[in-house]
Amino acid sequence: MQQYLSKLSRYHRWATEKLFESVDLLSEDQYREDAGLYFGSIHNTLNHLLLVDQLWLARIQGVPYPVTDLGHEIETDLKALETALLNQCDLWFRECATLTDRRLEQVIKYRNMSGDPARIKNGDLLIHVFNHGTHHRGQISSALAKAGVPVPAMDYFYFVTG
C-alpha cells in the first residue's frame, strides 16, 4: 500500500504541473472570473486545493490547522499559488515515503469543518486527498476548455505510460 500511495503522490504532483501548463495561458480575467465551478473561479478552486491539502497533512501529522473556511484564499497571486501547490505535493510525497503498514491502518481523530468529531484511517485519508485533487483538476479542465485553452492530458494512464 505504501508504494501505491507514493506513486499516487507522484501522480498528484505530475498532474498539478500539467494543469498549470494550461492555467498559465489564461488571462488574469479568465483566471479569476466565475467559471461556474463549485468554488466559482479557477483561482478559488486552486486555493481550495491548497487549503485542503494543507488541512489533511496537518491532520495526519497531528498538528492544528487554523483555517475553518474551505473557500479561504491562501495565495492571491497565481505564481505564488502554483509554487505553494507544487511544494505541497512534495510534502505529500515525503509523507508517503515514511509510511509503514501499521501507520496506514492507524485511525486519526479530528474535528471536521463543522466542528463535529470525526475519524479516518491514514491510508483512507491519503486516498481521499489524491482523489480530491483529481476531482478538482477535472473541474478546472472543464473551465479551461470553455475558455478556449488547451486542456492537458492528466489521466493516470498518461502518467504511468509517458
PDB file of C-alpha atoms in Angstrom:
ATOM      1  CA  MET A   1       0.000   0.000   0.000  1.00  0.00           C
ATOM      2  CA  GLN A   2       2.837   2.414   0.823  1.00  0.00           C
ATOM      3  CA  GLN A   3       4.310   2.028  -2.678  1.00  0.00           C
ATOM      4  CA  TYR A   4       0.893   2.607  -4.237  1.00  0.00           C
ATOM      5  CA  LEU A   5       0.345   5.792  -2.222  1.00  0.00           C
ATOM      6  CA  SER A   6       3.847   7.035  -3.032  1.00  0.00           C
ATOM      7  CA  LYS A   7       3.055   6.531  -6.708  1.00  0.00           C
ATOM      8  CA  LEU A   8      -0.238   8.391  -6.321  1.00  0.00           C
ATOM      9  CA  SER A   9       1.614  11.252  -4.638  1.00  0.00           C
ATOM     10  CA  ARG A  10       3.971  11.466  -7.632  1.00  0.00           C
ATOM     11  CA  TYR A  11       0.945  11.416  -9.949  1.00  0.00           C
ATOM     12  CA  HIS A  12      -0.666  14.177  -7.862  1.00  0.00           C
ATOM     13  CA  ARG A  13       2.364  16.408  -8.468  1.00  0.00           C
ATOM     14  CA  TRP A  14       2.716  15.474 -12.144  1.00  0.00           C
ATOM     15  CA  ALA A  15      -0.968  16.215 -12.851  1.00  0.00           C
ATOM     16  CA  THR A  16      -0.746  19.502 -10.956  1.00  0.00           C
ATOM     17  CA  GLU A  17       2.258  20.535 -13.062  1.00  0.00           C
ATOM     18  CA  LYS A  18       0.349  19.623 -16.238  1.00  0.00           C
ATOM     19  CA  LEU A  19      -2.662  21.614 -15.089  1.00  0.00           C
ATOM     20  CA  PHE A  20      -0.584  24.739 -14.505  1.00  0.00           C
ATOM     21  CA  GLU A  21       0.879  24.487 -18.020  1.00  0.00           C
ATOM     22  CA  SER A  22      -2.626  25.386 -19.210  1.00  0.00           C
ATOM     23  CA  VAL A  23      -3.708  27.639 -16.340  1.00  0.00           C
ATOM     24  CA  ASP A  24      -0.646  29.795 -17.034  1.00  0.00           C
ATOM     25  CA  LEU A  25      -2.072  30.509 -20.523  1.00  0.00           C
ATOM     26  CA  LEU A  26      -5.187  32.210 -19.140  1.00  0.00           C
ATOM     27  CA  SER A  27      -5.627  35.947 -18.963  1.00  0.00           C
ATOM     28  CA  GLU A  28      -5.982  37.374 -15.463  1.00  0.00           C
ATOM     29  CA  ASP A  29      -9.709  37.906 -16.102  1.00  0.00           C
ATOM     30  CA  GLN A  30     -10.219  34.309 -17.268  1.00  0.00           C
ATOM     31  CA  TYR A  31      -8.304  33.030 -14.257  1.00  0.00           C
ATOM     32  CA  ARG A  32     -10.403  34.996 -11.752  1.00  0.00           C
ATOM     33  CA  GLU A  33     -13.866  35.062 -13.370  1.00  0.00           C
ATOM     34  CA  ASP A  34     -16.683  32.880 -12.109  1.00  0.00           C
ATOM     35  CA  ALA A  35     -16.413  29.769 -14.264  1.00  0.00           C
ATOM     36  CA  GLY A  36     -19.382  28.023 -12.682  1.00  0.00           C
ATOM     37  CA  LEU A  37     -17.150  25.777 -10.579  1.00  0.00           C
ATOM     38  CA  TYR A  38     -18.098  24.804  -7.034  1.00  0.00           C
ATOM     39  CA  PHE A  39     -15.741  27.497  -5.707  1.00  0.00           C
ATOM     40  CA  GLY A  40     -16.514  29.837  -8.617  1.00  0.00           C
ATOM     41  CA  SER A  41     -13.252  30.684 -10.324  1.00  0.00           C
ATOM     42  CA  ILE A  42     -10.185  28.683 -11.252  1.00  0.00           C
ATOM     43  CA  HIS A  43      -8.267  30.822  -8.758  1.00  0.00           C
ATOM     44  CA  ASN A  44     -10.645  29.970  -5.921  1.00  0.00           C
ATOM     45  CA  THR A  45     -10.643  26.274  -6.817  1.00  0.00           C
ATOM     46  CA  LEU A  46      -6.839  26.126  -6.820  1.00  0.00           C
ATOM     47  CA  ASN A  47      -6.794  27.890  -3.439  1.00  0.00           C
ATOM     48  CA  HIS A  48      -9.273  25.318  -2.159  1.00  0.00           C
ATOM     49  CA  LEU A  49      -6.994  22.504  -3.348  1.00  0.00           C
ATOM     50  CA  LEU A  50      -4.066  24.020  -1.479  1.00  0.00           C
ATOM     51  CA  LEU A  51      -6.091  24.607   1.665  1.00  0.00           C
ATOM     52  CA  VAL A  52      -7.459  21.067   1.755  1.00  0.00           C
ATOM     53  CA  ASP A  53      -4.053  19.512   1.081  1.00  0.00           C
ATOM     54  CA  GLN A  54      -2.599  21.565   3.938  1.00  0.00           C
ATOM     55  CA  LEU A  55      -5.520  20.729   6.213  1.00  0.00           C
ATOM     56  CA  TRP A  56      -5.256  16.969   5.686  1.00  0.00           C
ATOM     57  CA  LEU A  57      -1.474  16.996   6.056  1.00  0.00           C
ATOM     58  CA  ALA A  58      -1.872  18.819   9.370  1.00  0.00           C
ATOM     59  CA  ARG A  59      -4.419  16.229  10.480  1.00  0.00           C
ATOM     60  CA  ILE A  60      -2.256  13.265   9.519  1.00  0.00           C
ATOM     61  CA  GLN A  61       0.677  14.866  11.347  1.00  0.00           C
ATOM     62  CA  GLY A  62      -1.461  15.689  14.384  1.00  0.00           C
ATOM     63  CA  VAL A  63      -0.945  19.442  14.291  1.00  0.00           C
ATOM     64  CA  PRO A  64      -3.645  22.153  14.368  1.00  0.00           C
ATOM     65  CA  TYR A  65      -4.719  23.948  11.217  1.00  0.00           C
ATOM     66  CA  PRO A  66      -6.118  27.459  11.782  1.00  0.00           C
ATOM     67  CA  VAL A  67      -8.419  27.831   8.749  1.00  0.00           C
ATOM     68  CA  THR A  68     -12.084  26.860   9.149  1.00  0.00           C
ATOM     69  CA  ASP A  69     -13.478  28.061   5.793  1.00  0.00           C
ATOM     70  CA  LEU A  70     -12.987  25.720   2.812  1.00  0.00           C
ATOM     71  CA  GLY A  71     -13.130  28.725   0.479  1.00  0.00           C
ATOM     72  CA  HIS A  72     -10.416  30.702   2.296  1.00  0.00           C
ATOM     73  CA  GLU A  73      -7.905  32.394  -0.022  1.00  0.00           C
ATOM     74  CA  ILE A  74      -4.364  31.385   0.968  1.00  0.00           C
ATOM     75  CA  GLU A  75      -2.496  32.844  -2.003  1.00  0.00           C
ATOM     76  CA  THR A  76      -3.640  35.862  -4.033  1.00  0.00           C
ATOM     77  CA  ASP A  77      -1.050  35.548  -6.810  1.00  0.00           C
ATOM     78  CA  LEU A  78      -1.115  32.783  -9.446  1.00  0.00           C
ATOM     79  CA  LYS A  79       2.644  32.109  -9.380  1.00  0.00           C
ATOM     80  CA  ALA A  80       2.721  32.007  -5.580  1.00  0.00           C
ATOM     81  CA  LEU A  81      -0.242  29.628  -5.607  1.00  0.00           C
ATOM     82  CA  GLU A  82       1.426  27.404  -8.196  1.00  0.00           C
ATOM     83  CA  THR A  83       4.620  27.256  -6.135  1.00  0.00           C
ATOM     84  CA  ALA A  84       2.693  26.536  -2.935  1.00  0.00           C
ATOM     85  CA  LEU A  85       0.663  23.738  -4.538  1.00  0.00           C
ATOM     86  CA  LEU A  86       3.737  22.072  -6.032  1.00  0.00           C
ATOM     87  CA  ASN A  87       5.559  22.357  -2.704  1.00  0.00           C
ATOM     88  CA  GLN A  88       2.548  20.804  -1.008  1.00  0.00           C
ATOM     89  CA  CYS A  89       2.692  17.914  -3.480  1.00  0.00           C
ATOM     90  CA  ASP A  90       6.328  17.395  -2.489  1.00  0.00           C
ATOM     91  CA  LEU A  91       5.311  17.296   1.176  1.00  0.00           C
ATOM     92  CA  TRP A  92       2.789  14.565   0.364  1.00  0.00           C
ATOM     93  CA  PHE A  93       5.485  12.562  -1.403  1.00  0.00           C
ATOM     94  CA  ARG A  94       7.777  12.831   1.634  1.00  0.00           C
ATOM     95  CA  GLU A  95       4.912  11.902   3.947  1.00  0.00           C
ATOM     96  CA  CYS A  96       4.049   8.835   1.865  1.00  0.00           C
ATOM     97  CA  ALA A  97       7.687   7.721   1.807  1.00  0.00           C
ATOM     98  CA  THR A  98       7.685   7.427   5.613  1.00  0.00           C
ATOM     99  CA  LEU A  99       4.518   5.367   5.964  1.00  0.00           C
ATOM    100  CA  THR A 100       4.509   1.881   7.407  1.00  0.00           C
ATOM    101  CA  ASP A 101       1.652  -0.612   7.150  1.00  0.00           C
ATOM    102  CA  ARG A 102       0.956  -0.027  10.835  1.00  0.00           C
ATOM    103  CA  ARG A 103       0.747   3.733  10.366  1.00  0.00           C
ATOM    104  CA  LEU A 104      -1.505   3.373   7.309  1.00  0.00           C
ATOM    105  CA  GLU A 105      -4.003   1.444   9.450  1.00  0.00           C
ATOM    106  CA  GLN A 106      -3.793   3.952  12.289  1.00  0.00           C
ATOM    107  CA  VAL A 107      -7.008   5.902  12.865  1.00  0.00           C
ATOM    108  CA  ILE A 108      -6.734   9.616  13.427  1.00  0.00           C
ATOM    109  CA  LYS A 109      -9.363  11.577  15.300  1.00  0.00           C
ATOM    110  CA  TYR A 110     -10.102  15.178  14.428  1.00  0.00           C
ATOM    111  CA  ARG A 111     -12.908  17.703  14.220  1.00  0.00           C
ATOM    112  CA  ASN A 112     -14.364  18.339  10.779  1.00  0.00           C
ATOM    113  CA  MET A 113     -15.017  21.822   9.415  1.00  0.00           C
ATOM    114  CA  SER A 114     -18.406  21.854  11.185  1.00  0.00           C
ATOM    115  CA  GLY A 115     -16.693  21.077  14.488  1.00  0.00           C
ATOM    116  CA  ASP A 116     -18.059  17.544  14.720  1.00  0.00           C
ATOM    117  CA  PRO A 117     -15.787  14.703  15.873  1.00  0.00           C
ATOM    118  CA  ALA A 118     -14.577  12.513  13.017  1.00  0.00           C
ATOM    119  CA  ARG A 119     -12.101   9.712  12.409  1.00  0.00           C
ATOM    120  CA  ILE A 120     -10.361   8.148   9.437  1.00  0.00           C
ATOM    121  CA  LYS A 121      -7.534   5.712   8.768  1.00  0.00           C
ATOM    122  CA  ASN A 122      -4.368   7.343   7.467  1.00  0.00           C
ATOM    123  CA  GLY A 123      -4.442   5.179   4.326  1.00  0.00           C
ATOM    124  CA  ASP A 124      -8.016   6.198   3.534  1.00  0.00           C
ATOM    125  CA  LEU A 125      -7.161   9.837   4.208  1.00  0.00           C
ATOM    126  CA  LEU A 126      -4.364   9.723   1.634  1.00  0.00           C
ATOM    127  CA  ILE A 127      -6.544   8.063  -0.989  1.00  0.00           C
ATOM    128  CA  HIS A 128      -9.126  10.788  -0.370  1.00  0.00           C
ATOM    129  CA  VAL A 129      -6.543  13.567  -0.791  1.00  0.00           C
ATOM    130  CA  PHE A 130      -5.331  12.288  -4.151  1.00  0.00           C
ATOM    131  CA  ASN A 131      -8.880  11.595  -5.359  1.00  0.00           C
ATOM    132  CA  HIS A 132      -9.936  15.090  -4.240  1.00  0.00           C
ATOM    133  CA  GLY A 133      -7.141  16.578  -6.348  1.00  0.00           C
ATOM    134  CA  THR A 134      -8.300  14.624  -9.390  1.00  0.00           C
ATOM    135  CA  HIS A 135     -11.881  15.790  -8.822  1.00  0.00           C
ATOM    136  CA  HIS A 136     -10.993  19.486  -8.814  1.00  0.00           C
ATOM    137  CA  ARG A 137      -8.425  19.212 -11.625  1.00  0.00           C
ATOM    138  CA  GLY A 138     -11.296  17.789 -13.672  1.00  0.00           C
ATOM    139  CA  GLN A 139     -13.479  20.788 -12.822  1.00  0.00           C
ATOM    140  CA  ILE A 140     -10.688  23.171 -13.773  1.00  0.00           C
ATOM    141  CA  SER A 141     -10.138  21.276 -17.034  1.00  0.00           C
ATOM    142  CA  SER A 142     -13.745  21.939 -17.981  1.00  0.00           C
ATOM    143  CA  ALA A 143     -13.295  25.660 -17.278  1.00  0.00           C
ATOM    144  CA  LEU A 144     -10.078  25.698 -19.325  1.00  0.00           C
ATOM    145  CA  ALA A 145     -11.880  24.131 -22.285  1.00  0.00           C
ATOM    146  CA  LYS A 146     -14.686  26.702 -22.045  1.00  0.00           C
ATOM    147  CA  ALA A 147     -12.048  29.450 -22.026  1.00  0.00           C
ATOM    148  CA  GLY A 148     -10.537  28.037 -25.232  1.00  0.00           C
ATOM    149  CA  VAL A 149      -7.284  26.985 -23.579  1.00  0.00           C
ATOM    150  CA  PRO A 150      -5.771  23.591 -24.461  1.00  0.00           C
ATOM    151  CA  VAL A 151      -6.531  21.055 -21.754  1.00  0.00           C
ATOM    152  CA  PRO A 152      -3.625  18.801 -20.812  1.00  0.00           C
ATOM    153  CA  ALA A 153      -3.929  15.028 -20.732  1.00  0.00           C
ATOM    154  CA  MET A 154      -3.760  14.375 -16.994  1.00  0.00           C
ATOM    155  CA  ASP A 155      -5.193  10.872 -16.795  1.00  0.00           C
ATOM    156  CA  TYR A 156      -3.250   8.447 -14.619  1.00  0.00           C
ATOM    157  CA  PHE A 157      -2.742   6.370 -17.772  1.00  0.00           C
ATOM    158  CA  TYR A 158      -0.565   9.105 -19.283  1.00  0.00           C
ATOM    159  CA  PHE A 159       1.446   9.382 -16.087  1.00  0.00           C
ATOM    160  CA  VAL A 160       2.313   5.680 -15.997  1.00  0.00           C
ATOM    161  CA  THR A 161       2.853   5.281 -19.748  1.00  0.00           C
ATOM    162  CA  GLY A 162       4.541   8.599 -20.521  1.00  0.00           C
TER     163      GLY A 162
END
